[in-house]
Short mmCIF file of C-alpha atoms and ligand atoms in Angstrom, two decimals:
data_model
loop_
_atom_site.label_atom_id
_atom_site.label_comp_id
_atom_site.label_asym_id
_atom_site.label_seq_id
_atom_site.Cartn_x
_atom_site.Cartn_y
_atom_site.Cartn_z
CA GLU A 1 -46.41 10.22 -14.90
CA ALA A 2 -46.66 10.03 -11.12
CA LYS A 3 -47.17 6.31 -11.27
CA ARG A 4 -44.19 5.80 -13.53
CA SER A 5 -41.84 7.89 -11.43
CA GLY A 6 -43.19 6.15 -8.34
CA ARG A 7 -42.34 2.80 -9.81
CA SER A 8 -38.88 3.80 -10.91
CA HIS A 9 -38.33 5.24 -7.45
CA ALA A 10 -39.30 1.90 -5.93
CA VAL A 11 -36.91 0.01 -8.16
CA TYR A 12 -34.17 2.43 -7.26
CA THR A 13 -34.85 1.97 -3.56
CA VAL A 14 -34.69 -1.81 -3.82
CA LYS A 15 -31.42 -1.60 -5.71
CA ILE A 16 -29.82 0.68 -3.11
CA ASP A 17 -31.19 -1.49 -0.38
CA GLN A 18 -29.64 -4.62 -1.84
CA THR A 19 -26.30 -2.95 -2.21
CA TYR A 20 -26.55 -1.61 1.30
CA ALA A 21 -27.57 -5.00 2.67
CA SER A 22 -24.75 -6.78 0.93
CA ARG A 23 -22.24 -4.18 2.07
CA LEU A 24 -23.56 -4.57 5.59
CA ALA A 25 -23.19 -8.34 5.42
CA LEU A 26 -19.69 -8.00 4.07
CA MET A 27 -18.79 -5.58 6.87
CA GLY A 28 -19.97 -8.13 9.41
CA ASP A 29 -17.86 -10.80 7.72
CA LEU A 30 -14.84 -8.51 7.69
CA ARG A 31 -15.21 -7.64 11.37
CA GLN A 32 -15.26 -11.37 12.14
CA ALA A 33 -12.34 -12.10 9.85
CA ILE A 34 -10.22 -9.51 11.69
CA GLU A 35 -11.27 -10.81 15.09
CA LYS A 36 -10.70 -14.45 14.14
CA ASN A 37 -7.36 -13.69 12.53
CA GLU A 38 -8.53 -14.89 9.12
CA LEU A 39 -6.73 -12.22 7.10
CA SER A 40 -3.35 -12.99 5.69
CA LEU A 41 -0.33 -10.89 4.96
CA TYR A 42 1.40 -11.06 1.59
CA CYS A 43 4.72 -9.49 0.66
CA GLN A 44 5.96 -8.23 -2.67
CA PRO A 45 9.69 -7.64 -3.27
CA LYS A 46 11.28 -4.37 -4.37
CA VAL A 47 14.57 -4.31 -6.29
CA HIS A 48 17.20 -1.63 -6.56
CA VAL A 49 17.70 -0.79 -10.24
CA GLU A 50 21.44 -0.14 -10.21
CA SER A 51 22.49 -3.22 -8.25
CA SER A 52 19.55 -5.50 -9.29
CA ARG A 53 19.36 -6.46 -5.61
CA LEU A 54 16.40 -6.81 -3.27
CA CYS A 55 15.96 -3.71 -1.17
CA GLY A 56 12.68 -4.29 0.61
CA ALA A 57 9.14 -5.59 0.38
CA GLU A 58 5.64 -4.22 0.61
CA ALA A 59 3.04 -5.76 2.93
CA LEU A 60 -0.30 -6.34 1.17
CA VAL A 61 -3.28 -7.69 3.08
CA ARG A 62 -5.44 -10.54 1.69
CA TRP A 63 -8.85 -11.68 2.80
CA PRO A 64 -9.64 -15.26 1.82
CA HIS A 65 -13.44 -15.13 2.25
CA PRO A 66 -14.91 -18.57 3.07
CA GLU A 67 -17.60 -18.28 0.35
CA ARG A 68 -16.47 -15.56 -2.01
CA GLY A 69 -12.85 -16.54 -2.44
CA ILE A 70 -10.12 -13.90 -2.25
CA LEU A 71 -11.82 -10.51 -2.44
CA SER A 72 -10.31 -7.56 -4.21
CA THR A 73 -8.11 -5.81 -1.68
CA GLY A 74 -8.90 -2.34 -3.00
CA GLN A 75 -12.61 -3.01 -2.48
CA PHE A 76 -12.54 -4.32 1.05
CA ILE A 77 -10.06 -1.65 2.15
CA GLU A 78 -12.53 0.95 0.90
CA LEU A 79 -15.33 -0.82 2.76
CA ALA A 80 -13.19 -0.85 5.91
CA GLU A 81 -12.46 2.87 5.55
CA HIS A 82 -16.16 3.70 5.40
CA SER A 83 -17.26 1.45 8.24
CA GLY A 84 -14.84 2.17 11.05
CA LEU A 85 -13.12 -1.19 10.50
CA ILE A 86 -9.96 0.35 9.12
CA THR A 87 -8.48 0.94 12.59
CA PRO A 88 -8.68 -2.71 13.69
CA LEU A 89 -7.58 -3.75 10.18
CA THR A 90 -4.52 -1.48 10.27
CA HIS A 91 -3.72 -2.76 13.76
CA TRP A 92 -3.90 -6.32 12.47
CA VAL A 93 -1.63 -5.49 9.52
CA LEU A 94 0.88 -3.66 11.73
CA GLU A 95 1.03 -6.47 14.28
CA SER A 96 1.44 -9.01 11.55
CA ALA A 97 4.12 -6.93 9.79
CA PHE A 98 6.20 -6.53 12.95
CA ARG A 99 5.87 -10.26 13.74
CA HIS A 100 7.02 -11.27 10.24
CA ARG A 101 9.81 -8.73 10.16
CA TYR A 102 11.01 -10.02 13.52
CA ALA A 103 11.08 -13.57 12.11
CA TRP A 104 13.06 -12.39 9.06
CA GLN A 105 15.76 -11.05 11.35
CA ALA A 106 16.56 -14.59 12.54
CA LYS A 107 16.79 -15.73 8.88
CA GLY A 108 19.23 -12.98 8.05
CA VAL A 109 16.78 -10.92 6.00
CA THR A 110 17.69 -7.33 6.73
CA GLN A 111 15.40 -5.50 4.30
CA PRO A 112 12.61 -3.21 5.38
CA LEU A 113 8.93 -4.12 5.08
CA SER A 114 6.55 -1.33 4.13
CA VAL A 115 3.00 -1.03 5.43
CA ASN A 116 0.17 0.87 3.72
CA LEU A 117 -1.65 3.39 5.88
CA SER A 118 -5.04 4.84 4.93
CA ALA A 119 -6.44 8.37 5.07
CA HIS A 120 -8.37 7.43 8.19
CA ASP A 121 -5.21 6.15 9.89
CA LEU A 122 -3.61 9.55 9.36
CA ARG A 123 -6.42 11.15 11.37
CA ASP A 124 -6.12 8.64 14.21
CA PRO A 125 -4.33 10.40 17.08
CA ALA A 126 -3.47 7.00 18.64
CA LEU A 127 -1.70 5.61 15.55
CA VAL A 128 1.85 6.77 16.23
CA GLY A 129 1.72 5.64 19.87
CA TRP A 130 0.50 2.25 18.67
CA ILE A 131 3.41 1.90 16.28
CA GLU A 132 5.84 3.00 18.97
CA GLY A 133 4.42 0.31 21.26
CA LEU A 134 4.93 -2.37 18.61
CA MET A 135 8.49 -1.19 18.01
CA SER A 136 9.33 -1.65 21.65
CA THR A 137 7.45 -4.97 21.95
CA TRP A 138 9.44 -6.46 19.07
CA GLY A 139 12.71 -4.68 19.82
CA ALA A 140 12.49 -3.28 16.31
CA GLU A 141 15.02 -0.96 14.71
CA PRO A 142 13.46 2.10 13.02
CA ASP A 143 14.42 0.70 9.60
CA TRP A 144 12.40 -2.50 9.99
CA ILE A 145 9.04 -1.04 9.03
CA GLU A 146 8.38 1.75 6.52
CA PHE A 147 5.09 3.44 5.69
CA GLU A 148 3.30 4.12 2.40
CA LEU A 149 0.67 6.85 2.25
CA THR A 150 -1.24 7.55 -0.91
CA GLU A 151 -1.01 11.00 -2.34
CA SER A 152 -4.82 11.31 -2.20
CA ALA A 153 -4.91 10.31 1.50
CA LEU A 154 -2.25 12.94 2.24
CA MET A 155 -4.21 15.58 0.36
CA GLN A 156 -7.51 14.90 2.20
CA ASP A 157 -6.15 16.76 5.20
CA PRO A 158 -2.70 18.07 4.36
CA VAL A 159 -2.21 19.95 7.64
CA ARG A 160 -2.93 16.85 9.71
CA ALA A 161 -0.79 14.77 7.34
CA VAL A 162 2.22 17.02 7.93
CA SER A 163 1.84 16.58 11.67
CA THR A 164 1.27 12.78 11.66
CA LEU A 165 4.12 12.23 9.21
CA GLY A 166 6.36 14.40 11.38
CA ARG A 167 5.61 12.15 14.36
CA LEU A 168 6.24 8.99 12.30
CA LYS A 169 9.48 10.51 11.05
CA GLN A 170 10.55 11.11 14.67
CA LEU A 171 10.34 7.35 15.24
CA GLY A 172 12.97 7.09 12.49
CA SER A 173 10.74 5.40 9.90
CA ARG A 174 11.08 5.95 6.17
CA LEU A 175 7.96 7.33 4.49
CA PHE A 176 6.69 6.88 0.93
CA VAL A 177 4.17 8.89 -1.08
CA ASP A 178 2.18 6.12 -2.78
CA ASP A 179 0.26 6.28 -6.09
CA PHE A 180 2.09 9.46 -6.97
CA GLY A 181 0.68 11.33 -9.95
CA ILE A 182 -3.01 10.57 -9.58
CA GLY A 183 -3.86 12.20 -6.25
CA HIS A 184 -3.96 15.88 -7.25
CA SER A 185 -1.24 16.77 -4.84
CA SER A 186 -0.35 20.31 -4.29
CA LEU A 187 3.35 20.44 -4.97
CA SER A 188 3.85 23.02 -2.24
CA TYR A 189 2.53 20.52 0.32
CA LEU A 190 4.74 17.82 -1.05
CA GLN A 191 7.65 20.05 -0.20
CA LYS A 192 6.44 20.33 3.42
CA LEU A 193 5.96 16.59 3.93
CA PRO A 194 8.87 14.81 5.62
CA VAL A 195 8.89 11.94 3.10
CA ASP A 196 11.80 9.90 1.74
CA ALA A 197 10.46 8.44 -1.49
CA LEU A 198 7.82 8.64 -4.21
CA LYS A 199 6.09 5.64 -5.73
CA ILE A 200 4.96 6.47 -9.23
CA ASP A 201 1.48 5.09 -9.83
CA GLN A 202 1.27 1.98 -11.97
CA SER A 203 -1.10 3.67 -14.42
CA PHE A 204 1.93 5.61 -15.73
CA VAL A 205 4.15 2.55 -15.66
CA ALA A 206 1.90 0.16 -17.61
CA PRO A 207 1.98 2.07 -20.95
CA ILE A 208 5.55 3.35 -20.52
CA THR A 209 7.01 1.54 -23.50
CA GLU A 210 4.32 2.65 -25.98
CA ASP A 211 3.05 5.95 -24.73
CA ARG A 212 5.25 9.03 -24.91
CA SER A 213 3.07 11.07 -22.57
CA SER A 214 3.42 8.49 -19.77
CA ALA A 215 7.17 8.52 -20.24
CA ALA A 216 7.08 12.32 -20.04
CA ILE A 217 5.14 12.17 -16.76
CA VAL A 218 7.54 9.61 -15.30
CA ARG A 219 10.51 11.73 -16.37
CA LEU A 220 8.93 14.72 -14.64
CA ALA A 221 8.22 12.74 -11.44
CA VAL A 222 11.77 11.36 -11.34
CA GLY A 223 13.22 14.85 -11.84
CA LEU A 224 11.00 16.34 -9.17
CA GLY A 225 11.67 13.49 -6.75
CA HIS A 226 15.42 13.66 -7.20
CA ASP A 227 15.49 17.46 -6.93
CA LEU A 228 13.65 17.13 -3.62
CA GLY A 229 16.18 14.52 -2.49
CA LEU A 230 13.71 11.63 -2.70
CA GLU A 231 14.14 8.09 -3.92
CA VAL A 232 11.83 7.22 -6.83
CA VAL A 233 10.09 3.85 -7.04
CA ALA A 234 8.12 2.51 -10.01
CA GLU A 235 5.39 -0.02 -9.23
CA GLY A 236 3.45 -2.42 -11.44
CA VAL A 237 6.50 -3.32 -13.55
CA GLU A 238 5.64 -6.48 -15.48
CA ASN A 239 8.39 -6.97 -18.05
CA ARG A 240 11.99 -6.28 -19.00
CA ALA A 241 11.10 -3.61 -21.55
CA GLN A 242 9.37 -1.56 -18.84
CA TRP A 243 12.32 -2.07 -16.50
CA ASP A 244 14.76 -0.84 -19.17
CA ARG A 245 12.72 2.25 -19.97
CA LEU A 246 12.27 3.09 -16.26
CA ALA A 247 15.99 2.59 -15.65
CA GLU A 248 16.71 4.94 -18.56
CA LEU A 249 14.36 7.51 -17.03
CA GLY A 250 16.26 7.29 -13.73
CA CYS A 251 13.92 5.31 -11.45
CA ASP A 252 15.80 4.00 -8.41
CA VAL A 253 13.64 1.06 -7.37
CA ILE A 254 11.36 -1.35 -9.21
CA GLN A 255 8.40 -3.32 -7.90
CA GLY A 256 6.03 -5.54 -9.86
CA TYR A 257 5.31 -9.01 -11.22
CA TYR A 258 8.54 -8.84 -13.24
CA VAL A 259 10.51 -8.98 -9.99
CA GLY A 260 8.05 -11.10 -8.03
CA ASN A 261 4.36 -11.57 -7.27
CA PRO A 262 2.99 -10.85 -3.82
CA MET A 263 3.50 -14.04 -1.77
CA PRO A 264 2.50 -15.19 1.73
CA ALA A 265 4.74 -13.35 4.19
CA ASP A 266 6.00 -16.56 5.78
CA GLN A 267 7.34 -17.68 2.39
CA TYR A 268 9.27 -14.49 1.75
CA GLY A 269 12.37 -15.47 3.76
CA CYS A 270 12.81 -18.70 1.76
CA TRP A 271 11.95 -17.06 -1.54
CA GLN A 272 14.53 -14.33 -1.17
CA GLN A 273 17.28 -16.82 -0.30
CA SER A 274 16.90 -18.54 -3.66
CA SER A 275 15.86 -15.48 -5.63
CA PRO A 276 17.92 -14.23 -8.59
CA TRP A 277 17.60 -10.76 -7.04
CA ARG A 278 19.12 -11.64 -3.64
P1 C2E B 301 -0.99 -0.31 -3.80
O1 C2E B 301 -0.48 0.12 -2.46
O2 C2E B 301 -0.76 0.62 -4.93
O3 C2E B 301 -0.39 -1.73 -4.06
C1 C2E B 301 0.02 -2.19 -5.31
C2 C2E B 301 -1.01 -3.09 -5.94
O4 C2E B 301 -0.56 -3.48 -7.25
C3 C2E B 301 -1.23 -4.38 -5.19
O5 C2E B 301 -2.60 -4.72 -5.35
C4 C2E B 301 -0.34 -5.37 -5.94
O6 C2E B 301 -0.72 -6.72 -5.79
C5 C2E B 301 -0.53 -4.89 -7.35
N1 C2E B 301 0.61 -5.23 -8.22
C6 C2E B 301 1.86 -5.54 -7.86
N2 C2E B 301 2.66 -5.75 -8.94
C7 C2E B 301 1.88 -5.58 -10.02
C8 C2E B 301 2.12 -5.67 -11.45
O7 C2E B 301 3.22 -5.94 -11.92
N3 C2E B 301 1.06 -5.41 -12.27
C9 C2E B 301 -0.16 -5.09 -11.77
N4 C2E B 301 -1.15 -4.86 -12.64
N5 C2E B 301 -0.43 -5.00 -10.43
C10 C2E B 301 0.59 -5.24 -9.58
P2 C2E B 301 -3.45 -5.27 -4.12
O8 C2E B 301 -2.60 -6.12 -3.24
O9 C2E B 301 -4.72 -5.83 -4.68
O10 C2E B 301 -3.81 -3.97 -3.29
C11 C2E B 301 -4.59 -2.95 -3.84
C12 C2E B 301 -4.53 -1.73 -2.97
O11 C2E B 301 -5.13 -1.96 -1.70
C13 C2E B 301 -3.10 -1.29 -2.65
O12 C2E B 301 -2.59 -0.55 -3.72
C14 C2E B 301 -3.32 -0.46 -1.40
O13 C2E B 301 -3.75 0.84 -1.72
C15 C2E B 301 -4.46 -1.20 -0.73
N6 C2E B 301 -3.91 -2.08 0.31
C16 C2E B 301 -3.34 -3.31 0.21
N7 C2E B 301 -2.98 -3.77 1.42
C17 C2E B 301 -3.29 -2.79 2.30
C18 C2E B 301 -3.15 -2.66 3.73
O14 C2E B 301 -2.64 -3.54 4.44
N8 C2E B 301 -3.62 -1.50 4.29
C19 C2E B 301 -4.17 -0.50 3.54
N9 C2E B 301 -4.58 0.61 4.16
N10 C2E B 301 -4.30 -0.59 2.21
C20 C2E B 301 -3.86 -1.72 1.60
CA1 CA B 302 1.39 0.78 -1.54
CA1 CA B 303 0.77 2.18 -5.15
CA1 CA B 304 -2.54 1.74 -6.33
#
Protein backbone atom coordinates (compact mmCIF):
# COMPACT_ATOMS: atom_id res chain seq x y z
CA GLU A 1 0.00 0.00 0.00
CA ALA A 2 2.63 2.45 1.19
CA LYS A 3 4.89 1.50 -1.66
CA ARG A 4 2.17 1.93 -4.23
CA SER A 5 1.08 5.33 -2.96
CA GLY A 6 4.73 6.32 -2.74
CA ARG A 7 5.23 5.45 -6.36
CA SER A 8 2.13 7.24 -7.55
CA HIS A 9 3.23 10.23 -5.51
CA ALA A 10 6.59 10.18 -7.29
CA VAL A 11 4.96 10.04 -10.70
CA TYR A 12 2.72 12.91 -9.73
CA THR A 13 5.69 14.97 -8.59
CA VAL A 14 7.56 14.40 -11.83
CA LYS A 15 4.51 15.40 -13.83
CA ILE A 16 4.03 18.64 -11.90
CA ASP A 17 7.71 19.31 -12.13
CA GLN A 18 7.72 18.96 -15.90
CA THR A 19 4.76 21.27 -16.25
CA TYR A 20 6.38 23.73 -13.90
CA ALA A 21 9.69 23.53 -15.74
CA SER A 22 8.09 24.04 -19.11
CA ARG A 23 6.02 26.95 -17.80
CA LEU A 24 9.17 28.44 -16.35
CA ALA A 25 10.99 28.09 -19.67
CA LEU A 26 8.08 29.64 -21.50
CA MET A 27 8.02 32.55 -19.04
CA GLY A 28 11.70 33.17 -19.74
CA ASP A 29 11.00 33.11 -23.48
CA LEU A 30 8.09 35.51 -23.05
CA ARG A 31 10.13 37.94 -20.98
CA GLN A 32 12.75 37.96 -23.76
CA ALA A 33 10.15 38.31 -26.48
CA ILE A 34 8.74 41.42 -24.78
CA GLU A 35 12.19 42.90 -24.24
CA LYS A 36 13.32 42.16 -27.80
CA ASN A 37 10.10 43.47 -29.29
CA GLU A 38 9.23 40.10 -30.82
CA LEU A 39 5.50 40.28 -30.15
CA SER A 40 3.23 41.56 -32.85
CA LEU A 41 0.00 43.44 -32.81
CA TYR A 42 -2.97 42.27 -34.86
CA CYS A 43 -6.20 44.15 -35.47
CA GLN A 44 -9.69 42.84 -36.10
CA PRO A 45 -12.37 45.11 -37.59
CA LYS A 46 -15.76 45.89 -36.03
CA VAL A 47 -18.76 46.85 -38.17
CA HIS A 48 -21.82 48.85 -37.32
CA VAL A 49 -24.90 46.74 -38.07
CA GLU A 50 -27.23 49.46 -39.31
CA SER A 51 -24.81 51.17 -41.70
CA SER A 52 -22.64 48.08 -42.49
CA ARG A 53 -19.66 50.40 -42.00
CA LEU A 54 -16.41 49.92 -40.12
CA CYS A 55 -16.58 51.50 -36.69
CA GLY A 56 -13.38 50.37 -35.03
CA ALA A 57 -10.92 47.56 -34.48
CA GLU A 58 -9.69 45.44 -31.61
CA ALA A 59 -5.97 45.05 -30.88
CA LEU A 60 -4.98 41.40 -30.33
CA VAL A 61 -1.44 40.48 -29.40
CA ARG A 62 0.43 37.62 -31.14
CA TRP A 63 3.58 35.86 -30.09
CA PRO A 64 5.40 34.15 -32.95
CA HIS A 65 7.60 31.80 -30.90
CA PRO A 66 10.84 30.90 -32.74
CA GLU A 67 10.37 27.15 -32.10
CA ARG A 68 6.75 26.63 -31.18
CA GLY A 69 5.11 28.74 -33.85
CA ILE A 70 2.30 31.13 -32.93
CA LEU A 71 1.18 30.26 -29.41
CA SER A 72 -2.40 30.45 -28.29
CA THR A 73 -2.95 34.00 -27.09
CA GLY A 74 -5.31 32.97 -24.31
CA GLN A 75 -2.64 30.65 -22.91
CA PHE A 76 0.30 33.01 -22.88
CA ILE A 77 -1.81 35.87 -21.53
CA GLU A 78 -2.76 33.61 -18.63
CA LEU A 79 0.90 32.72 -18.13
CA ALA A 80 1.79 36.42 -18.16
CA GLU A 81 -0.92 37.16 -15.59
CA HIS A 82 0.49 34.58 -13.19
CA SER A 83 4.13 35.50 -13.59
CA GLY A 84 4.23 39.27 -13.24
CA LEU A 85 4.86 39.64 -16.98
CA ILE A 86 1.44 41.09 -17.68
CA THR A 87 2.52 44.64 -16.78
CA PRO A 88 5.37 44.79 -19.32
CA LEU A 89 3.14 42.96 -21.83
CA THR A 90 0.31 45.47 -21.39
CA HIS A 91 2.81 48.31 -21.70
CA TRP A 92 4.09 46.80 -24.94
CA VAL A 93 0.54 46.44 -26.30
CA LEU A 94 -0.41 49.99 -25.29
CA GLU A 95 2.71 51.52 -26.83
CA SER A 96 2.18 49.55 -29.98
CA ALA A 97 -1.53 50.47 -30.13
CA PHE A 98 -0.85 54.19 -29.78
CA ARG A 99 1.92 54.02 -32.40
CA HIS A 100 -0.34 52.25 -34.91
CA ARG A 101 -3.30 54.48 -34.19
CA TYR A 102 -1.08 57.51 -34.74
CA ALA A 103 -0.02 56.10 -38.12
CA TRP A 104 -3.67 55.50 -39.09
CA GLN A 105 -4.40 59.18 -38.54
CA ALA A 106 -2.09 60.11 -41.44
CA LYS A 107 -3.89 57.55 -43.66
CA GLY A 108 -7.26 59.04 -42.85
CA VAL A 109 -8.41 56.16 -40.65
CA THR A 110 -10.45 57.77 -37.92
CA GLN A 111 -11.80 54.70 -36.12
CA PRO A 112 -10.92 53.80 -32.56
CA LEU A 113 -8.65 50.90 -31.66
CA SER A 114 -9.56 48.94 -28.55
CA VAL A 115 -7.02 47.40 -26.18
CA ASN A 116 -7.67 44.47 -23.84
CA LEU A 117 -6.74 45.04 -20.20
CA SER A 118 -6.36 42.18 -17.72
CA ALA A 119 -7.51 41.76 -14.12
CA HIS A 120 -3.97 42.48 -12.96
CA ASP A 121 -3.85 45.72 -14.95
CA LEU A 122 -6.95 46.92 -13.11
CA ARG A 123 -5.08 46.56 -9.82
CA ASP A 124 -2.02 48.44 -11.10
CA PRO A 125 -2.14 51.94 -9.58
CA ALA A 126 0.31 53.19 -12.26
CA LEU A 127 -1.82 52.07 -15.24
CA VAL A 128 -3.92 55.19 -15.77
CA GLY A 129 -0.91 57.51 -15.45
CA TRP A 130 0.88 55.37 -18.03
CA ILE A 131 -1.98 55.68 -20.48
CA GLU A 132 -2.18 59.41 -19.87
CA GLY A 133 1.54 59.67 -20.65
CA LEU A 134 1.08 57.82 -23.94
CA MET A 135 -1.85 60.05 -24.87
CA SER A 136 0.27 63.13 -24.46
CA THR A 137 3.33 61.59 -26.18
CA TRP A 138 1.27 60.76 -29.28
CA GLY A 139 -0.98 63.81 -29.14
CA ALA A 140 -3.89 61.38 -29.03
CA GLU A 141 -7.54 62.34 -28.86
CA PRO A 142 -9.50 60.46 -26.17
CA ASP A 143 -11.40 58.55 -28.87
CA TRP A 144 -8.29 56.99 -30.40
CA ILE A 145 -7.93 54.16 -27.92
CA GLU A 146 -10.73 52.30 -26.13
CA PHE A 147 -10.46 49.63 -23.44
CA GLU A 148 -11.99 46.16 -23.11
CA LEU A 149 -12.22 44.57 -19.66
CA THR A 150 -13.60 41.10 -19.20
CA GLU A 151 -16.57 40.71 -16.96
CA SER A 152 -14.63 38.19 -14.84
CA ALA A 153 -11.67 40.59 -14.42
CA LEU A 154 -14.09 43.31 -13.30
CA MET A 155 -15.73 40.97 -10.81
CA GLN A 156 -12.43 39.86 -9.20
CA ASP A 157 -12.28 43.16 -7.36
CA PRO A 158 -15.39 45.16 -8.20
CA VAL A 159 -14.61 48.05 -5.84
CA ARG A 160 -11.18 48.59 -7.36
CA ALA A 161 -12.65 48.16 -10.85
CA VAL A 162 -15.14 50.97 -10.26
CA SER A 163 -12.32 53.28 -9.23
CA THR A 164 -9.89 52.36 -12.06
CA LEU A 165 -12.65 52.58 -14.66
CA GLY A 166 -13.68 55.95 -13.25
CA ARG A 167 -10.13 57.22 -13.77
CA LEU A 168 -10.00 55.80 -17.32
CA LYS A 169 -13.36 57.39 -18.03
CA GLN A 170 -11.97 60.76 -16.88
CA LEU A 171 -9.39 60.52 -19.66
CA GLY A 172 -12.38 60.40 -22.02
CA SER A 173 -11.89 56.80 -23.17
CA ARG A 174 -14.75 54.49 -24.09
CA LEU A 175 -14.94 51.31 -22.02
CA PHE A 176 -16.27 47.86 -22.94
CA VAL A 177 -17.33 44.96 -20.74
CA ASP A 178 -15.80 42.00 -22.61
CA ASP A 179 -16.97 38.36 -22.63
CA PHE A 180 -20.29 39.44 -21.19
CA GLY A 181 -22.49 36.61 -19.96
CA ILE A 182 -19.86 34.18 -18.70
CA GLY A 183 -18.22 36.14 -15.88
CA HIS A 184 -20.86 35.85 -13.15
CA SER A 185 -21.28 39.56 -12.94
CA SER A 186 -23.39 41.03 -10.29
CA LEU A 187 -25.85 43.16 -12.17
CA SER A 188 -25.83 45.77 -9.42
CA TYR A 189 -22.10 46.31 -10.00
CA LEU A 190 -22.63 46.54 -13.71
CA GLN A 191 -24.89 49.47 -13.00
CA LYS A 192 -22.10 51.20 -11.02
CA LEU A 193 -19.43 50.73 -13.69
CA PRO A 194 -18.90 53.72 -15.97
CA VAL A 195 -18.90 51.59 -19.15
CA ASP A 196 -20.16 52.40 -22.64
CA ALA A 197 -20.68 49.01 -24.24
CA LEU A 198 -21.12 45.28 -23.70
CA LYS A 199 -19.49 42.61 -25.82
CA ILE A 200 -21.57 39.47 -25.74
CA ASP A 201 -19.33 36.44 -25.40
CA GLN A 202 -18.84 34.38 -28.53
CA SER A 203 -20.08 31.22 -26.81
CA PHE A 204 -23.61 32.67 -27.09
CA VAL A 205 -23.03 33.88 -30.63
CA ALA A 206 -21.73 30.62 -32.14
CA PRO A 207 -24.96 28.59 -31.70
CA ILE A 208 -27.30 31.55 -32.22
CA THR A 209 -28.95 30.25 -35.36
CA GLU A 210 -29.73 26.77 -33.97
CA ASP A 211 -30.11 27.19 -30.26
CA ARG A 212 -33.11 29.01 -28.85
CA SER A 213 -31.63 29.39 -25.39
CA SER A 214 -28.57 31.26 -26.76
CA ALA A 215 -30.89 33.56 -28.67
CA ALA A 216 -32.84 34.14 -25.46
CA ILE A 217 -29.65 35.07 -23.59
CA VAL A 218 -28.55 37.43 -26.36
CA ARG A 219 -32.01 39.04 -26.39
CA LEU A 220 -31.74 39.54 -22.63
CA ALA A 221 -28.23 41.02 -22.88
CA VAL A 222 -29.28 43.40 -25.67
CA GLY A 223 -32.32 44.52 -23.67
CA LEU A 224 -30.28 45.03 -20.53
CA GLY A 225 -27.50 46.84 -22.40
CA HIS A 226 -29.87 49.16 -24.19
CA ASP A 227 -31.87 49.90 -21.03
CA LEU A 228 -28.60 50.89 -19.35
CA GLY A 229 -27.76 53.11 -22.33
CA LEU A 230 -24.96 50.86 -23.58
CA GLU A 231 -23.98 49.83 -27.07
CA VAL A 232 -24.12 46.07 -27.62
CA VAL A 233 -21.43 44.26 -29.61
CA ALA A 234 -21.52 40.62 -30.73
CA GLU A 235 -18.16 38.92 -31.24
CA GLY A 236 -17.19 35.70 -32.99
CA VAL A 237 -19.63 36.23 -35.87
CA GLU A 238 -18.63 33.87 -38.67
CA ASN A 239 -21.45 33.92 -41.20
CA ARG A 240 -24.35 35.87 -42.67
CA ALA A 241 -27.00 33.80 -40.88
CA GLN A 242 -25.51 34.76 -37.51
CA TRP A 243 -25.30 38.41 -38.58
CA ASP A 244 -28.98 38.41 -39.60
CA ARG A 245 -30.14 36.82 -36.35
CA LEU A 246 -28.02 39.22 -34.26
CA ALA A 247 -29.32 42.18 -36.24
CA GLU A 248 -32.87 40.96 -35.60
CA LEU A 249 -32.10 40.72 -31.89
CA GLY A 250 -30.89 44.34 -31.90
CA CYS A 251 -27.09 44.04 -31.67
CA ASP A 252 -25.42 47.31 -32.66
CA VAL A 253 -21.96 46.15 -33.69
CA ILE A 254 -20.57 42.94 -35.17
CA GLN A 255 -17.06 41.53 -34.95
CA GLY A 256 -15.80 38.21 -36.27
CA TYR A 257 -14.34 36.29 -39.19
CA TYR A 258 -17.42 37.16 -41.25
CA VAL A 259 -16.33 40.80 -41.25
CA GLY A 260 -12.59 40.17 -41.18
CA ASN A 261 -9.88 38.06 -39.56
CA PRO A 262 -7.37 39.62 -37.19
CA MET A 263 -4.55 41.00 -39.38
CA PRO A 264 -1.15 42.59 -38.72
CA ALA A 265 -1.81 46.13 -37.49
CA ASP A 266 0.33 47.71 -40.19
CA GLN A 267 -1.90 46.12 -42.85
CA TYR A 268 -5.13 47.44 -41.37
CA GLY A 269 -4.94 50.90 -43.00
CA CYS A 270 -4.64 49.38 -46.50
CA TRP A 271 -7.20 46.68 -45.81
CA GLN A 272 -9.86 49.10 -44.69
CA GLN A 273 -9.37 51.31 -47.75
CA SER A 274 -10.34 48.47 -50.06
CA SER A 275 -12.76 46.75 -47.71
CA PRO A 276 -16.43 46.29 -48.63
CA TRP A 277 -17.22 47.60 -45.14
CA ARG A 278 -15.38 50.94 -45.48
P1 LIG B 1 -11.16 38.22 -26.68
O1 LIG B 1 -10.82 39.58 -26.14
O2 LIG B 1 -12.52 37.71 -26.40
O3 LIG B 1 -10.84 38.27 -28.21
C1 LIG B 1 -11.61 37.62 -29.19
C2 LIG B 1 -10.95 36.34 -29.63
O4 LIG B 1 -11.80 35.69 -30.59
C3 LIG B 1 -9.64 36.55 -30.34
O5 LIG B 1 -8.81 35.43 -30.02
C4 LIG B 1 -10.02 36.51 -31.81
O6 LIG B 1 -8.97 36.17 -32.69
C5 LIG B 1 -11.09 35.45 -31.79
N1 LIG B 1 -12.05 35.60 -32.90
C6 LIG B 1 -12.32 36.69 -33.62
N2 LIG B 1 -13.31 36.46 -34.53
C7 LIG B 1 -13.68 35.18 -34.37
C8 LIG B 1 -14.66 34.34 -35.02
O7 LIG B 1 -15.39 34.74 -35.92
N3 LIG B 1 -14.76 33.05 -34.57
C9 LIG B 1 -13.97 32.58 -33.56
N4 LIG B 1 -14.14 31.31 -33.19
N5 LIG B 1 -13.04 33.35 -32.92
C10 LIG B 1 -12.90 34.63 -33.33
P2 LIG B 1 -7.27 35.62 -29.66
O8 LIG B 1 -6.69 36.72 -30.48
O9 LIG B 1 -6.64 34.27 -29.70
O10 LIG B 1 -7.29 36.12 -28.16
C11 LIG B 1 -7.80 35.33 -27.14
C12 LIG B 1 -7.95 36.14 -25.89
O11 LIG B 1 -6.70 36.58 -25.38
C13 LIG B 1 -8.76 37.42 -26.10
O12 LIG B 1 -10.13 37.12 -26.09
C14 LIG B 1 -8.31 38.26 -24.92
O13 LIG B 1 -9.02 37.90 -23.75
C15 LIG B 1 -6.87 37.83 -24.76
N6 LIG B 1 -6.01 38.83 -25.41
C16 LIG B 1 -5.69 39.00 -26.71
N7 LIG B 1 -4.85 40.04 -26.87
C17 LIG B 1 -4.68 40.57 -25.64
C18 LIG B 1 -3.91 41.69 -25.13
O14 LIG B 1 -3.24 42.43 -25.87
N8 LIG B 1 -3.96 41.90 -23.78
C19 LIG B 1 -4.71 41.12 -22.94
N9 LIG B 1 -4.72 41.41 -21.64
N10 LIG B 1 -5.43 40.09 -23.39
C20 LIG B 1 -5.42 39.82 -24.71
CA1 LIG C 1 -11.60 41.62 -26.20
CA1 LIG D 1 -14.35 38.83 -25.92
CA1 LIG E 1 -13.10 35.63 -25.09
